[in-house]
Structure formats: C-alpha cells, structure tokens
C-alpha cells in the first residue's frame, strides 16, 4: 500500500556524552521513510531541500526504493538544520539550534501521482504545512501525525486545527504534558484524544510507549540495550515502523495497532545503536523479525 510522508529533510549536529557527529543527514521524514521502507516499497516523500543537499543523500533514499519526486530543491537556499545535545542519561536533550532555512517559505505541492496515497504520515514540521499537504490527498485510509515541543510552543492553535483531521497522534511524554496542560499521562491522552485523533501514542524514551485507543491502553517496553549511541530520530523511526506495519495489514484492528507499536519500537531500537541514519539505512528483514520476537518475549509470563 502507498505511504506518503511529509516532514523535514535536514542536516543535524548531534552531541552526546559519548561522541558527536556534525552535518549528518537527518530530518523527520528521512528517518520515517527509511524505517517504513522495510515494510512497503511504495513510499512517496514530500519536502524541500537546499542546494547543499547532495546526490549521495538522494542516492541513499533511492537505495531504499523511496520516491523523492515530491522533494523540491531550492537552489538559492539551504537545507533545514538542527543541533541538539543529549544529557548523560541519553533520555533528555536540549535543542541548541533550529534553522528553518528553505522550510520558512515552503509551499508544499503534492505531485498528482501521489494524491491517491492510502496512508499519510505527517512528520514533524510546521503544523500548517502538515495540513496543506493533507488537504491535497483525496481519500486517505489512515493519517498519522508526529510533532515536537517546538511546534506545540510556537503554533499550538494551528496544531490543534491539524489534529482534528488526524487518526493517530504520536508524541512524547513531555510534549503530551505540554499540550494537555496536565502532568498525568492517562488524563493527557484523554484530553488529546478529544482534540480529534482516536488513537494517541505517548513515547517515554527508554521507558517504552503507551498506546491509547477506544479499546483501552497497551504498554510496550523499550528494548533494553547495553549501548546507545545516538537517540536522534528514534521517535520518527518509531513512527515509520508503526505506520509501515499498518500498510501491510488487511484491516487496522486494535491487535494490529499493538503489533505496530512493537514494530515501531523494534525499529527505534536499531536507530539508537549508531549515529544518525547509519543503522536504520542498513538493517535486514531477519534482524527486524528477530527483534520483534524478542520484544514479545520481554514481558511474556505464560509458556
Ligand atoms: P526525533 O529525535 O525523533 O525527535 O527527531 C529528530 C529529527 O527531527 C532530527 O533529525 C531533526 O533534524 C528533526 N527536527 C528537529 N527539530 C525539528 C523541527 N522543529 N521541525 C522539523 N524537524 C525537526
């Protein structure tokens, strides 16, 4: 099934207590697309880059069969840039710099051949741009949205307007508290579901994720890893694995949503094992299935 992804394509400067990486390929849609590419080969990307985005970066996306005809290149501008520093626990980070660059004047134009996309993933960018993209898709089967504190703080009303058109909303615990104004995550999820999305997923970094649906709550652990190099993109990679799994399901049931959360968690666990997109660009399908099974074993108590 076809999956349209909009979000940032970026160059990131990342610092962790254990190393750093400058000018590395990142961006919400890059991580989402790479992660989802292990589940469907009909991925379409909409976004914008500057003249500093090189052929090798496109080649990497094409090597995973990702269609980038919807990515505009603004020759006079620079690609979006983000810099972040992780704290010692690797679970929290400070954003040091965000430069919107070509995203500041981006007017997304969804190519005609993408408008019949069945699944839509609105990755982390300006919520007004997310809505503009969604308005150009004829009849999506499922729309998921990811965002971050930057947009909750700077464009809360625009975000709420966009959320009214969304089926699944993915955000992390501090973002959920910020958006709902409530410190309790269960109540936060209820408040956020009332804004539109029937399904809300709250990610809790190394403590896993909570899925809130009409049918109840499902808790998934995060994979206990000995070495975590770089958590950047883990949230987007989670979203890519989550929606990727759903694209291959005949029906989107509560059970498949739960399995999708485990696939998302499995993909995110690969992402953090190397810097940037290095690991997520080259996993193999057996590894993914293995980790999915390990996830199931993690909290199983029956035989
Ligand atoms: P995550 O770690 O999943 O939150 O995603 C990190 C990625 O999001 C990085 O590769 C950044 O380039 C990108 N990013 C950071 N801030 C923003 C923002 N305000 N809008 C869009 N993308 C962003």
Short mmCIF file of C-alpha atoms in Angstrom, two decimals, residues 95-240:
data_model
loop_
_atom_site.label_atom_id
_atom_site.label_comp_id
_atom_site.label_asym_id
_atom_site.label_seq_id
_atom_site.Cartn_x
_atom_site.Cartn_y
_atom_site.Cartn_z
CA UNK A 95 17.86 21.79 21.22
CA UNK A 96 20.81 24.11 20.62
CA UNK A 97 19.73 25.47 17.27
CA UNK A 98 16.90 25.22 14.73
CA UNK A 99 17.32 26.88 11.33
CA UNK A 100 14.23 26.50 9.18
CA UNK A 101 16.04 27.78 6.05
CA UNK A 102 14.14 26.53 2.96
CA UNK A 103 11.24 25.38 5.18
CA UNK A 104 10.48 29.00 6.09
CA UNK A 105 8.95 29.68 2.64
CA UNK A 106 7.94 26.16 1.74
CA UNK A 107 4.61 25.82 -0.04
CA UNK A 108 4.09 22.07 -0.36
CA UNK A 109 2.82 20.85 -3.70
CA UNK A 110 1.81 17.19 -3.70
CA UNK A 111 2.53 15.69 -7.15
CA UNK A 112 -0.61 14.50 -8.95
CA UNK A 113 0.61 10.89 -8.89
CA UNK A 114 0.86 10.99 -5.06
CA UNK A 115 -2.69 12.24 -4.40
CA UNK A 116 -4.22 8.78 -4.17
CA UNK A 117 -1.88 7.76 -1.31
CA UNK A 118 -3.63 5.41 1.10
CA UNK A 119 -1.53 6.10 4.17
CA UNK A 120 -0.24 9.53 5.17
CA UNK A 121 2.43 10.26 7.73
CA UNK A 122 2.65 13.91 8.71
CA UNK A 123 6.15 14.02 10.18
CA UNK A 124 7.43 16.75 12.42
CA UNK A 125 7.25 20.11 10.59
CA UNK A 126 5.12 23.23 10.86
CA UNK A 127 1.52 22.05 11.52
CA UNK A 128 0.22 24.48 8.88
CA UNK A 129 2.37 22.73 6.27
CA UNK A 130 1.14 19.35 7.52
CA UNK A 131 -2.46 20.48 6.95
CA UNK A 132 -1.67 21.89 3.50
CA UNK A 133 -0.29 18.52 2.45
CA UNK A 134 -3.22 16.60 3.89
CA UNK A 135 -5.66 18.85 2.02
CA UNK A 136 -4.16 17.62 -1.26
CA UNK A 137 -4.72 13.90 -0.64
CA UNK A 138 -8.00 12.60 -1.99
CA UNK A 139 -9.12 9.90 0.46
CA UNK A 140 -6.51 8.63 2.88
CA UNK A 141 -7.22 5.43 4.76
CA UNK A 142 -5.13 6.41 7.79
CA UNK A 143 -3.41 9.66 8.78
CA UNK A 144 -0.79 9.77 11.48
CA UNK A 145 0.93 12.85 12.86
CA UNK A 146 4.12 13.38 14.80
CA UNK A 147 5.24 16.70 16.27
CA UNK A 148 7.59 18.19 18.81
CA UNK A 149 7.72 20.79 21.61
CA UNK A 150 9.00 23.43 19.16
CA UNK A 151 5.61 23.44 17.36
CA UNK A 152 3.47 22.88 20.47
CA UNK A 153 5.02 26.02 21.93
CA UNK A 154 5.13 28.16 18.79
CA UNK A 155 1.93 27.12 16.96
CA UNK A 156 -0.50 25.45 19.42
CA UNK A 157 -3.70 26.64 17.70
CA UNK A 158 -2.50 25.61 14.23
CA UNK A 159 -1.50 22.23 15.63
CA UNK A 160 -4.96 21.70 17.16
CA UNK A 161 -6.59 22.59 13.85
CA UNK A 162 -4.46 19.98 12.07
CA UNK A 163 -5.10 17.36 14.77
CA UNK A 164 -8.83 17.47 14.04
CA UNK A 165 -8.04 15.62 10.76
CA UNK A 166 -5.71 13.00 12.21
CA UNK A 167 -6.35 9.34 13.16
CA UNK A 168 -3.18 8.56 15.13
CA UNK A 169 -1.14 11.14 17.02
CA UNK A 170 2.36 10.25 18.23
CA UNK A 171 4.16 12.43 20.76
CA UNK A 172 6.46 12.02 23.73
CA UNK A 173 5.61 12.32 27.41
CA UNK A 174 6.85 15.87 27.97
CA UNK A 175 5.08 17.01 24.79
CA UNK A 176 1.84 15.37 25.96
CA UNK A 177 2.05 17.21 29.29
CA UNK A 178 2.81 20.48 27.50
CA UNK A 179 -0.08 20.17 25.04
CA UNK A 180 -2.69 18.93 27.55
CA UNK A 181 -1.60 21.11 30.47
CA UNK A 182 -1.93 18.02 32.68
CA UNK A 183 1.02 16.20 34.34
CA UNK A 184 -0.76 12.81 34.31
CA UNK A 185 -0.27 10.87 31.05
CA UNK A 186 -3.54 8.94 31.19
CA UNK A 187 -5.52 12.14 31.61
CA UNK A 188 -3.32 13.87 29.00
CA UNK A 189 -4.15 11.16 26.48
CA UNK A 190 -7.87 11.63 27.18
CA UNK A 191 -7.60 15.38 26.69
CA UNK A 192 -5.59 14.96 23.48
CA UNK A 193 -7.97 12.33 22.07
CA UNK A 194 -10.77 14.86 22.49
CA UNK A 195 -8.92 17.11 20.00
CA UNK A 196 -9.56 14.62 17.19
CA UNK A 197 -7.18 11.64 16.98
CA UNK A 198 -8.92 8.45 18.12
CA UNK A 199 -5.55 6.87 18.80
CA UNK A 200 -2.75 8.52 20.78
CA UNK A 201 0.69 7.08 21.33
CA UNK A 202 2.82 8.56 24.08
CA UNK A 203 6.51 7.67 23.83
CA UNK A 204 8.54 7.58 27.02
CA UNK A 205 12.08 7.23 25.65
CA UNK A 206 13.91 4.38 27.32
CA UNK A 207 10.72 3.52 29.22
CA UNK A 208 8.74 2.44 26.17
CA UNK A 209 5.45 3.67 24.78
CA UNK A 210 1.76 3.77 25.70
CA UNK A 211 -0.95 3.23 23.10
CA UNK A 212 -4.36 4.73 23.89
CA UNK A 213 -7.27 3.59 21.70
CA UNK A 214 -11.03 3.32 22.03
CA UNK A 215 -10.46 -0.24 23.23
CA UNK A 216 -8.06 0.55 26.04
CA UNK A 217 -4.39 1.01 26.84
CA UNK A 218 -1.43 -1.06 25.67
CA UNK A 219 2.04 -0.64 27.18
CA UNK A 220 5.15 -1.59 25.21
CA UNK A 221 8.60 -1.66 26.75
CA UNK A 222 11.67 -0.19 25.09
CA UNK A 223 14.31 -2.74 24.21
CA UNK A 224 16.95 -2.90 26.96
CA UNK A 225 20.17 -2.16 25.06
CA UNK A 226 23.65 -2.07 26.53
CA UNK A 227 24.96 0.52 24.10
CA UNK A 228 23.03 3.53 22.97
CA UNK A 229 25.00 5.88 20.74
CA UNK A 230 22.52 8.43 19.47
CA UNK A 231 18.77 8.69 20.20
CA UNK A 232 18.22 11.24 17.39
CA UNK A 233 15.43 10.16 15.10
CA UNK A 234 14.24 7.36 17.37
CA UNK A 235 10.78 8.93 17.58
CA UNK A 236 10.49 9.29 13.81
CA UNK A 237 11.86 5.81 13.27
CA UNK A 238 9.21 4.53 15.66
CA UNK A 239 6.53 6.30 13.60
CA UNK A 240 7.94 4.79 10.38
#
